[in-house]
Coordinates of C-alpha atoms and ligand atoms in Angstrom, one line a residue:
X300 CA 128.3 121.3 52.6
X301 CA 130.1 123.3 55.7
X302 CA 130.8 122.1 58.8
X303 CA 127.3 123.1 59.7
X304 CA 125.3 121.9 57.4
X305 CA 127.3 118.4 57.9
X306 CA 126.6 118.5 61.9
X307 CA 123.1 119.1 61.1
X308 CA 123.0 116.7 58.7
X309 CA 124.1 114.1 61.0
X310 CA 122.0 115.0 63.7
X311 CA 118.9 114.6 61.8
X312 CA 119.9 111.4 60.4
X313 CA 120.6 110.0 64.2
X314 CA 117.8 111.8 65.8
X315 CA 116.4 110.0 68.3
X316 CA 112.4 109.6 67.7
X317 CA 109.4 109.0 70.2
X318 CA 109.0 105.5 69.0
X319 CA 112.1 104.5 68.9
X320 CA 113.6 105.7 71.9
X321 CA 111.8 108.4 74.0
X322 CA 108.7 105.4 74.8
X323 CA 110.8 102.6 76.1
X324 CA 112.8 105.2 78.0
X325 CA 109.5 107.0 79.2
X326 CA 107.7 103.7 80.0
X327 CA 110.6 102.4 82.1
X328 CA 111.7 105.6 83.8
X329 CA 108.9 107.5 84.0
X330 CA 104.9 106.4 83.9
X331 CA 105.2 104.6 87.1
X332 CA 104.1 107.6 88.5
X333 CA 103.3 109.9 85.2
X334 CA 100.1 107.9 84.3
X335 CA 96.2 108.3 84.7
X336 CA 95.6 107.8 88.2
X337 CA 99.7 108.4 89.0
X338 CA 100.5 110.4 91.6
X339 CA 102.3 113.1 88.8
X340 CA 100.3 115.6 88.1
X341 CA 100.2 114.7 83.9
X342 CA 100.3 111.4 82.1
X343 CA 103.6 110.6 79.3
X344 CA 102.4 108.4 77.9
X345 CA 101.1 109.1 74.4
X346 CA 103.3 111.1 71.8
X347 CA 101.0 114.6 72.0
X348 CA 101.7 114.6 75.9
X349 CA 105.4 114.2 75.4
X350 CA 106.0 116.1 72.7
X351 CA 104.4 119.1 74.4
X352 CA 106.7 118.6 77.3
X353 CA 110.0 117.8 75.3
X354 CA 111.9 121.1 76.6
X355 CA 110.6 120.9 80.5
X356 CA 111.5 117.1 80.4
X357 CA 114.8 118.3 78.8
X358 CA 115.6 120.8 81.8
X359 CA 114.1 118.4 84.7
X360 CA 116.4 115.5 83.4
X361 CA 119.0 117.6 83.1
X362 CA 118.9 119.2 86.8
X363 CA 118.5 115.2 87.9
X364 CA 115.0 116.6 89.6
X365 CA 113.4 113.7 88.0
X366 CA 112.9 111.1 88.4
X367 CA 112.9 111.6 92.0
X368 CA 116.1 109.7 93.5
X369 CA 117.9 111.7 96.1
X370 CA 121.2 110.1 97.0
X371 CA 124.3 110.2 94.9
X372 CA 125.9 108.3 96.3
X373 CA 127.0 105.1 96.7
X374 CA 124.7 102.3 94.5
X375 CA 121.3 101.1 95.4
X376 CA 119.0 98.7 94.7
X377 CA 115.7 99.8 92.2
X378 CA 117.8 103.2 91.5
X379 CA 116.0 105.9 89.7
X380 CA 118.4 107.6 88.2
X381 CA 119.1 107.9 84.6
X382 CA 122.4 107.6 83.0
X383 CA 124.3 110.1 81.2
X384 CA 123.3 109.1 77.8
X385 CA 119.6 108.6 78.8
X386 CA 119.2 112.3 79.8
X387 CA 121.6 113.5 76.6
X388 CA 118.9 111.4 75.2
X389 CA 116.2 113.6 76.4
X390 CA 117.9 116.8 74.8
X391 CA 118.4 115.4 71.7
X392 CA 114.9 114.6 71.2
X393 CA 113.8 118.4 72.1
X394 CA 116.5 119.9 70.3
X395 CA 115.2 118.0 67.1
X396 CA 111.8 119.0 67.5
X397 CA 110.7 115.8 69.1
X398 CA 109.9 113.6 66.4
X399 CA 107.6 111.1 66.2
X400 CA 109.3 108.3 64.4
X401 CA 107.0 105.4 62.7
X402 CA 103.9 104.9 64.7
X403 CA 103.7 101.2 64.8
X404 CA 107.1 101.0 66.0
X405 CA 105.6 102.7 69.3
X406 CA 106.1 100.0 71.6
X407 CA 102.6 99.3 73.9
X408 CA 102.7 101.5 77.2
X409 CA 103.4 98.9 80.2
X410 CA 100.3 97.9 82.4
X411 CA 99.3 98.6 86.0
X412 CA 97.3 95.8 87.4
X413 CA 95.0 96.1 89.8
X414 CA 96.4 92.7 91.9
X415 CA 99.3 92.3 94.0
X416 CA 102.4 91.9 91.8
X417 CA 103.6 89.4 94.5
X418 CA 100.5 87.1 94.2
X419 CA 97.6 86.6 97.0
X420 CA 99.0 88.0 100.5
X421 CA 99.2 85.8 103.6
X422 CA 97.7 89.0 105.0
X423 CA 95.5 91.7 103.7
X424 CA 94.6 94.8 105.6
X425 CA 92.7 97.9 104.9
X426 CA 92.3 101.1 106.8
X427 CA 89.1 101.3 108.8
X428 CA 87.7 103.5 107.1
X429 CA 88.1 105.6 103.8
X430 CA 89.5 109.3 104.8
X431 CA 88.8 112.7 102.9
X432 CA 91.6 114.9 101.7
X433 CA 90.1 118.3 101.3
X434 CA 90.8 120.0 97.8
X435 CA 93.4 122.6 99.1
X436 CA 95.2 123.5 101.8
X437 CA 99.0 122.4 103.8
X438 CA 100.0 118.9 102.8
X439 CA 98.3 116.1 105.5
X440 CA 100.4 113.4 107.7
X441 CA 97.8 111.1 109.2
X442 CA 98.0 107.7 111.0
X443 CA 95.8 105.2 110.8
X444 CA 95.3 102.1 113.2
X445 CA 94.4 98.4 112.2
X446 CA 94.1 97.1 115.4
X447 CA 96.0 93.7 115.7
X448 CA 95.2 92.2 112.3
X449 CA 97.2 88.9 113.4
X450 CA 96.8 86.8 116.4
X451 CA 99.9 85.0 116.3
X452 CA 103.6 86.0 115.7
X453 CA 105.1 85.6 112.1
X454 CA 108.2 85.8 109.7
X455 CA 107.8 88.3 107.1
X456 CA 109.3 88.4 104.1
X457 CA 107.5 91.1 101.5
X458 CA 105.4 93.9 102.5
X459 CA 103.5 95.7 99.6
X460 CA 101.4 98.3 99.9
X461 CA 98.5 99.9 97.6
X462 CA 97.2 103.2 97.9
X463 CA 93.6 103.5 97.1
X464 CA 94.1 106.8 95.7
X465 CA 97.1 107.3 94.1
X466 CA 97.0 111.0 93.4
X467 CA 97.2 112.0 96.6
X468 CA 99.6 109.2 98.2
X469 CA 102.9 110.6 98.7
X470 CA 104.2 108.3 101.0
X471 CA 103.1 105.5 103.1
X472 CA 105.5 103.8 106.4
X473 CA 104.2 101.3 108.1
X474 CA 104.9 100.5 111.8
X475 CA 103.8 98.3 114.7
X476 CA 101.8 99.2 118.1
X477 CA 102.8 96.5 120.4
X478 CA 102.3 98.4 123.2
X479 CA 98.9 99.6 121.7
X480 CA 98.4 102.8 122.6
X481 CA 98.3 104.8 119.3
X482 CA 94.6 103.1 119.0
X483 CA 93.6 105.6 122.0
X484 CA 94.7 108.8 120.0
X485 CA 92.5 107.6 117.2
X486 CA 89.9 109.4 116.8
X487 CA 88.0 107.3 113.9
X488 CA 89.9 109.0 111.2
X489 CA 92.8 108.5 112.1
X490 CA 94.9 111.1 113.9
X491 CA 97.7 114.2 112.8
X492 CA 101.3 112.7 113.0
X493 CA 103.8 114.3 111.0
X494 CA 107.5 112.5 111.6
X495 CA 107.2 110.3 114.2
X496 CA 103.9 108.4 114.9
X497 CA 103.6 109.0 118.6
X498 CA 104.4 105.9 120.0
X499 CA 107.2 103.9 121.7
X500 CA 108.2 101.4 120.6
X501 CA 107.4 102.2 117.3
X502 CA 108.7 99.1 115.1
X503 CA 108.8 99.7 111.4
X504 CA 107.9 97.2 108.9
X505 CA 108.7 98.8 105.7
X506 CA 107.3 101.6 103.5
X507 CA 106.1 102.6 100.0
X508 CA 106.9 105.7 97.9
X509 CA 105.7 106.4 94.6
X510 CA 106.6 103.5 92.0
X511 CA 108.2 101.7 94.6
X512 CA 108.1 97.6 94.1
X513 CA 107.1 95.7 96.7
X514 CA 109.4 96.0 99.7
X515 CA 111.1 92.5 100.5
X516 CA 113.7 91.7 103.3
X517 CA 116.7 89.7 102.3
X518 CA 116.1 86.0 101.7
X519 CA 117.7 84.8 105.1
X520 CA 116.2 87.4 107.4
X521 CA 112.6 88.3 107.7
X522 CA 110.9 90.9 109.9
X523 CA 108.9 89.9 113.0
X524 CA 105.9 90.7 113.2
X525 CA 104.6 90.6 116.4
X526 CA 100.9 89.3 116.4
X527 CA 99.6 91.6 119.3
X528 CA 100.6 94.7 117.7
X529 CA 98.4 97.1 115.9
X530 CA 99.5 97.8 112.5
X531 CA 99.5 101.7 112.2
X532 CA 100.0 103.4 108.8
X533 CA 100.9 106.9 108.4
X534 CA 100.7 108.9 105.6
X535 CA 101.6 111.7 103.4
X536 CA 98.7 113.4 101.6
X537 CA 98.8 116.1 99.2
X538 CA 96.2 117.8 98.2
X539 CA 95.1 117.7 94.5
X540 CA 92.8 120.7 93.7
X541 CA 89.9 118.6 93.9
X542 CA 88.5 116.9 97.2
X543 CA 90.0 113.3 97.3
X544 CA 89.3 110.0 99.7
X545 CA 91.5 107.5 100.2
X546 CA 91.6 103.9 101.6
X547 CA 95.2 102.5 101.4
X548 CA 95.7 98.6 101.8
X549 CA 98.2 96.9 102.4
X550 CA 99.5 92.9 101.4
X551 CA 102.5 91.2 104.2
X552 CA 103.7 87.7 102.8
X553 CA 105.2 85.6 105.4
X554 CA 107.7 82.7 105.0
X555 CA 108.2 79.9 108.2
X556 CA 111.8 79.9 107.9
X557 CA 113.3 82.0 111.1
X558 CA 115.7 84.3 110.3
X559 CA 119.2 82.8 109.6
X560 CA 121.2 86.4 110.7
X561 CA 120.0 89.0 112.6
X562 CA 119.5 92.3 111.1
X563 CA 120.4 95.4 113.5
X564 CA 120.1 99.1 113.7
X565 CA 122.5 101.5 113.9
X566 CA 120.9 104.7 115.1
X567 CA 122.9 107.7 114.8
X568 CA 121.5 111.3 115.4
X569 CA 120.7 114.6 117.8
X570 CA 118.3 116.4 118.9
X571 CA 120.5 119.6 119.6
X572 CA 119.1 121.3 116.7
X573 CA 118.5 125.3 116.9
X574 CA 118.7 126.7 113.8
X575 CA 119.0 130.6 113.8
X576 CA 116.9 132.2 111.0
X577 CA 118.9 132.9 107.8
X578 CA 121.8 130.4 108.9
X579 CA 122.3 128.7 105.2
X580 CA 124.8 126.0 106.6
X581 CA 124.1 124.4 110.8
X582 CA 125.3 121.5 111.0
X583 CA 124.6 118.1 112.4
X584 CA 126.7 115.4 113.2
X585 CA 126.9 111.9 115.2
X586 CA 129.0 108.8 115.3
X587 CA 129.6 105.2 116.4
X588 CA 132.3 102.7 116.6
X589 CA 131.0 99.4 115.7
X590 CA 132.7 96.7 117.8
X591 CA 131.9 94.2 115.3
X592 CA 132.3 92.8 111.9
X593 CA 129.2 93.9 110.3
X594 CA 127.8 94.1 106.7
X595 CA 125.9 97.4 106.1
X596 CA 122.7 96.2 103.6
X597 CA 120.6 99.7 103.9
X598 CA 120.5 103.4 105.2
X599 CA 117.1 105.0 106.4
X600 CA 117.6 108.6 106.8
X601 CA 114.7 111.6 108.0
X602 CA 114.8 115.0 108.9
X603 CA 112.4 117.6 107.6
X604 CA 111.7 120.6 105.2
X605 CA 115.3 122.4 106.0
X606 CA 117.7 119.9 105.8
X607 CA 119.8 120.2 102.9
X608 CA 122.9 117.9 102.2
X609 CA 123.1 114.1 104.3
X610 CA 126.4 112.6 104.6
X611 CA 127.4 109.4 106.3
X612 CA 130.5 107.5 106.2
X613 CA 132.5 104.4 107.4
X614 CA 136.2 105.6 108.5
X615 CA 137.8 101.9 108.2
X616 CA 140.0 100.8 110.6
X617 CA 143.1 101.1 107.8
X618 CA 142.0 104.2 107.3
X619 CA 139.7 104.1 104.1
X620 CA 136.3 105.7 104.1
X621 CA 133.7 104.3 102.5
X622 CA 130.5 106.6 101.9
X623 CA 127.3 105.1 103.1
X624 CA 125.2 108.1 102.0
X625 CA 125.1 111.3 100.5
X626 CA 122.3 113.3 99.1
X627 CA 123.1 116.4 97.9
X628 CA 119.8 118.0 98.0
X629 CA 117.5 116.4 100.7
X630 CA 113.8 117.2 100.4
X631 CA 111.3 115.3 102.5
X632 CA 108.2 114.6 99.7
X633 CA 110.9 111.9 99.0
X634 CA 112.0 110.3 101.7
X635 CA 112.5 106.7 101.7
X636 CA 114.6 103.7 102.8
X637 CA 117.3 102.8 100.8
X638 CA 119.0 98.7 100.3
X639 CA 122.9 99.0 99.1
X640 CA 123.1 97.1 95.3
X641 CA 126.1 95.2 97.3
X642 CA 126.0 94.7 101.3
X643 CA 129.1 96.7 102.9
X644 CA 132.0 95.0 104.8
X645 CA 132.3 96.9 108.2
X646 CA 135.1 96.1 109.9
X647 CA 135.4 95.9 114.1
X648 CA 136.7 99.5 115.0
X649 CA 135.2 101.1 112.0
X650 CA 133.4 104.4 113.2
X651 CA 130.7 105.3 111.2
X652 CA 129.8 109.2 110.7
X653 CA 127.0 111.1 109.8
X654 CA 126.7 115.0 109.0
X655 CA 123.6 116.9 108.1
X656 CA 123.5 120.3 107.0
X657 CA 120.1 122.6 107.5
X658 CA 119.5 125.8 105.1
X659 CA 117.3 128.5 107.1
X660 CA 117.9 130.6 104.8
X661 CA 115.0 132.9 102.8
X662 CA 116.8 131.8 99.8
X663 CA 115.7 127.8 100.6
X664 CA 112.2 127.0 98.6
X665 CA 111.7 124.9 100.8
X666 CA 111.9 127.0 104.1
X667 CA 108.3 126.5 105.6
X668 CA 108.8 130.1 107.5
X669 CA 108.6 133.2 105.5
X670 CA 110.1 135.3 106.1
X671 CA 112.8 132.3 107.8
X672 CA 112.4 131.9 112.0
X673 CA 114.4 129.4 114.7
X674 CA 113.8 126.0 114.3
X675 CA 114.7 123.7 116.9
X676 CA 114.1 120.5 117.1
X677 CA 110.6 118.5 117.1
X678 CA 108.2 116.2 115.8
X679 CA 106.0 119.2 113.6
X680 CA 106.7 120.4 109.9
X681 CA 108.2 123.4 111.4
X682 CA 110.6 121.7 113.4
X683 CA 113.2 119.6 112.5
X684 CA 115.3 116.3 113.3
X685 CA 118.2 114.9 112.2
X686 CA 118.4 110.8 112.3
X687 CA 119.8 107.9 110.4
X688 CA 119.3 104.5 111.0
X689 CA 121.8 101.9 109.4
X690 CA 120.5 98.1 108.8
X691 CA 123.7 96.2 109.5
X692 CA 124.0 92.4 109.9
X693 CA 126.9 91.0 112.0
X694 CA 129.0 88.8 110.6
X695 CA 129.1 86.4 113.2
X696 CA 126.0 85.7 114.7
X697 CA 127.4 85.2 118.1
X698 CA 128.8 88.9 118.2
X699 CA 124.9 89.9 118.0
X700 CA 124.9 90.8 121.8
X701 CA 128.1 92.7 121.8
X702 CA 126.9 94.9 119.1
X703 CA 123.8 95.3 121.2
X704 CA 125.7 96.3 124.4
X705 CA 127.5 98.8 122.7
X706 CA 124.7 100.5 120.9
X707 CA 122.9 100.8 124.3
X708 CA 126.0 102.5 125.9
X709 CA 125.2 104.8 123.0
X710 CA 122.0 105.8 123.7
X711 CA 122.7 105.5 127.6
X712 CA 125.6 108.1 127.1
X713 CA 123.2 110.5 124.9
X714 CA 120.6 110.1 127.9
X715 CA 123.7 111.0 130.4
X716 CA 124.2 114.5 129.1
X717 CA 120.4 115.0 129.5
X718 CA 117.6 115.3 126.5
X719 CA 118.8 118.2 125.3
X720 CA 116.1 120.8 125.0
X721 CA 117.1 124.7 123.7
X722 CA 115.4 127.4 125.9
X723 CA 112.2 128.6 123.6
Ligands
HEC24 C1 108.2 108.5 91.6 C2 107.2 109.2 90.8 C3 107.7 110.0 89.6 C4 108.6 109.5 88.6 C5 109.1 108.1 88.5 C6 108.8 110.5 87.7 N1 108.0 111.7 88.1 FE1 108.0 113.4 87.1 N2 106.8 114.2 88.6 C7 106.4 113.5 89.7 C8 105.6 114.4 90.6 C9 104.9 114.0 91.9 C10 105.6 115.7 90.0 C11 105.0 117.0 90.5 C12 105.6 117.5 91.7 C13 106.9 118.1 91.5 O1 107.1 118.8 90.6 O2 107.8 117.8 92.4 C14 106.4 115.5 88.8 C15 106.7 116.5 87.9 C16 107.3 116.4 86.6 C17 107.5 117.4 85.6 C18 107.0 118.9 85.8 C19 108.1 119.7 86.5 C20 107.7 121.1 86.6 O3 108.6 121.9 87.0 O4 106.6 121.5 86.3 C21 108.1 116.9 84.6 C22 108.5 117.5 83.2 C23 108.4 115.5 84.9 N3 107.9 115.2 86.2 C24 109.0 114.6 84.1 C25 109.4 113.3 84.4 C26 110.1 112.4 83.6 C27 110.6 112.8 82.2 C28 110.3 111.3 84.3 C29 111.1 110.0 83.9 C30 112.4 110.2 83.3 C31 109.6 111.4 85.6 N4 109.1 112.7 85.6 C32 109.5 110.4 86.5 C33 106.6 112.2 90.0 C34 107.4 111.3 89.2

């Protein structure tokens, strides 16, 4: 036997099978959303669907274009990325013909239920009424109002969320109207809001992507919710080919405990965004110096279809950086907030920097303007923004206020040079 023939012996004696090792990694990684019903567009669930797939889900492993999980960098919590071996995985199993292995070693698929993985909410709440996505056409952003579902003020700990159409969910945030005034724009079907929901002060309260878990705040600090506000969801449809409705609950658990530490935000970003068609590389940056010891426990970033690479550091005060974000390859279908694996020690002094880079170029796929025009900055798809919004926690509760001084020098010094607005 040559080399040859040796390698290939070995590599059909160690050939990974369905059954043995393409399910478990399949049913972990992958049917969340690549299941009847799933937002993915085919189920992997049996052998036949697989196997037919072997090479694509070869080359999409590969390129890390699924599963979906934008940042690189640094480590989250519920991470979907694979590791190394899992994708080389993947491309062993194709290259041997994707085998089957023993059938009753297939281990049983993993199951949805219908319920609330967290048990019975303190708080259930539906959208009004069920809404029609129409077979075709652009992508949808809609809000919809629940007017003050609460009459008194609570701590909450989990929000979950449940769409009640699944294939044409992509996203789901959910904020509070305590000022109330979203429920005029309503029209009975919601209203159009793509980016920001129209309102001020528009509280968040958490969000839901695609085989997200339940979203739950850290033990010692729950979110308010304010029991005047209307809850307003807004979300992103995409149309499936066939008409769709949807009705999208939602589950909040609460917990009487106060908060023990007060979570803040860090808001960095601009508005001066004027992007001149076929510029491949604007940039966008912003920065703070926290006055404070903080711990950093989560990023929220957003901007829209152009953006391209996210980058946001800490510069500590002895002069290490620390990276606090980067995704390479930004693309809005999967935005979501992100909750560091460990929270990060900020240092007073530390300046925290963010840069975003936007790609107007006709060579970006995802360029809504062909062929490629200005974009400047806006709530619509064919706008853009640039924002991201760090959760820190100080580490002394006391230095709360300073914290929140300084932040509102920020925004009172961003107001100073005037909104900026680019002639049109
Ligand atoms: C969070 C939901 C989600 C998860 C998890 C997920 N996918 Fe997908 N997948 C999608 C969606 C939505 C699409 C179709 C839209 C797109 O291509 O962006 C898709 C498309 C695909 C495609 C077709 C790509 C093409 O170019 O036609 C393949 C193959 C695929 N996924 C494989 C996988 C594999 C393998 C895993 C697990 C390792 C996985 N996906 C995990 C949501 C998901």
């Amino acid at each position: 036997m040559g080399i040859a023939g040796l390698l290939a012996f070995y590599f059909s004696a160690t050939a990974p099978t369905f059954s043995h090792d393409v399910a478990p990694l399949l049913y972990s990684r992958c049917v969340s959303c690549h299941r009847d019903g799933g937002v993915a567009p085919f189920p992997l669930v049996t052998y036949n669907a697989a196997a037919k797939r072997a090479r694509l889900i070869a080359t999409v492993t590969a390129k890390r274009y699924m599963p979906p999980w934008l940042p690189s960098a640094p480590r989250f919590q519920h991470e979907m990325r694979l590791t190394a071996a899992e994708i080389a995985l993947f491309a062993a199993w194709a290259a041997a013909g994707s085998p089957e292995g023993t059938q009753r070693e297939t281990p049983p698929p993993p199951k949805f239920p219908d319920g609330w993985p967290l048990g019975s909410p303190d708080l259930e709440a539906v959208m009004p009424t069920p809404f029609d996505i129409p077979a075709d056409g652009p992508d949808l952003y809609q809000c919809f109002v629940i007017p003050a579902p609460a009459p008194a003020d609570h701590w909450v700990r989990a929000i979950d969320i449940r769409p009640g159409n699944a294939k044409v969910v992509h996203h789901v945030i959910v904020f509070q109207d305590t000022a109330r005034t979203a429920r005029k724009r309503d029209t009975g079907a919601g209203y159009s809001c793509f980016g920001t929901p129209g309102f001020l002060p528009a509280r968040g309260l958490g969000g839901w992507t695609p085989g997200a878990l339940p979203f739950r705040m850290p033990d010692d600090i729950p979110s308010l919710f304010h029991g005047a506000a209307d809850l307003v969801l807004q979300i992103h449809y995409h149309p499936t080919g066939k008409p769709e409705t949807d009705r999208t609950r939602l589950a909040l658990y609460f917990t009487p405990q106060p908060p023990a530490r007060r979570l803040m935000d860090v808001p960095l970003g601009s508005n001066r965004i004027d992007v001149p068609p076929g510029a491949a590389a604007f940039t966008v940056t912003d920065h703070f110096t926290i006055p404070v010891d903080v711990d950093a426990i989560g990023v929220i970033p957003h901007a829209h279809y152009v953006c391209k690479t996210m980058y946001a550091y800490a510069l500590l005060p002895d002069g290490t950086r620390r990276t606090l974000l980067r995704i390479p390859d930004w693309n809005f279908n999967w935005q979501r907030q992100y909750r560091y694996a460990m929270p990060i020690r900020l240092p007073e002094d530390t300046r925290i920097e963010m840069e975003f880079t936007y790609d107007n170029s006709a060579a970006n796929p995802r360029n809504p303007n062909h062929p490629p025009e200005r974009i400047t900055w806006g709530p619509a798809t064919t706008d853009e923004m640039a924002g991201l919004h760090l959760e820190v926690v100080p580490v002394r509760a006391a230095d709360a206020d300073e914290l929140g001084q300084a932040l509102w020098g920020k925004m009172m010094r961003s107001l100073g040079g005037g909104i900026y607005r680019p002639g049109r």
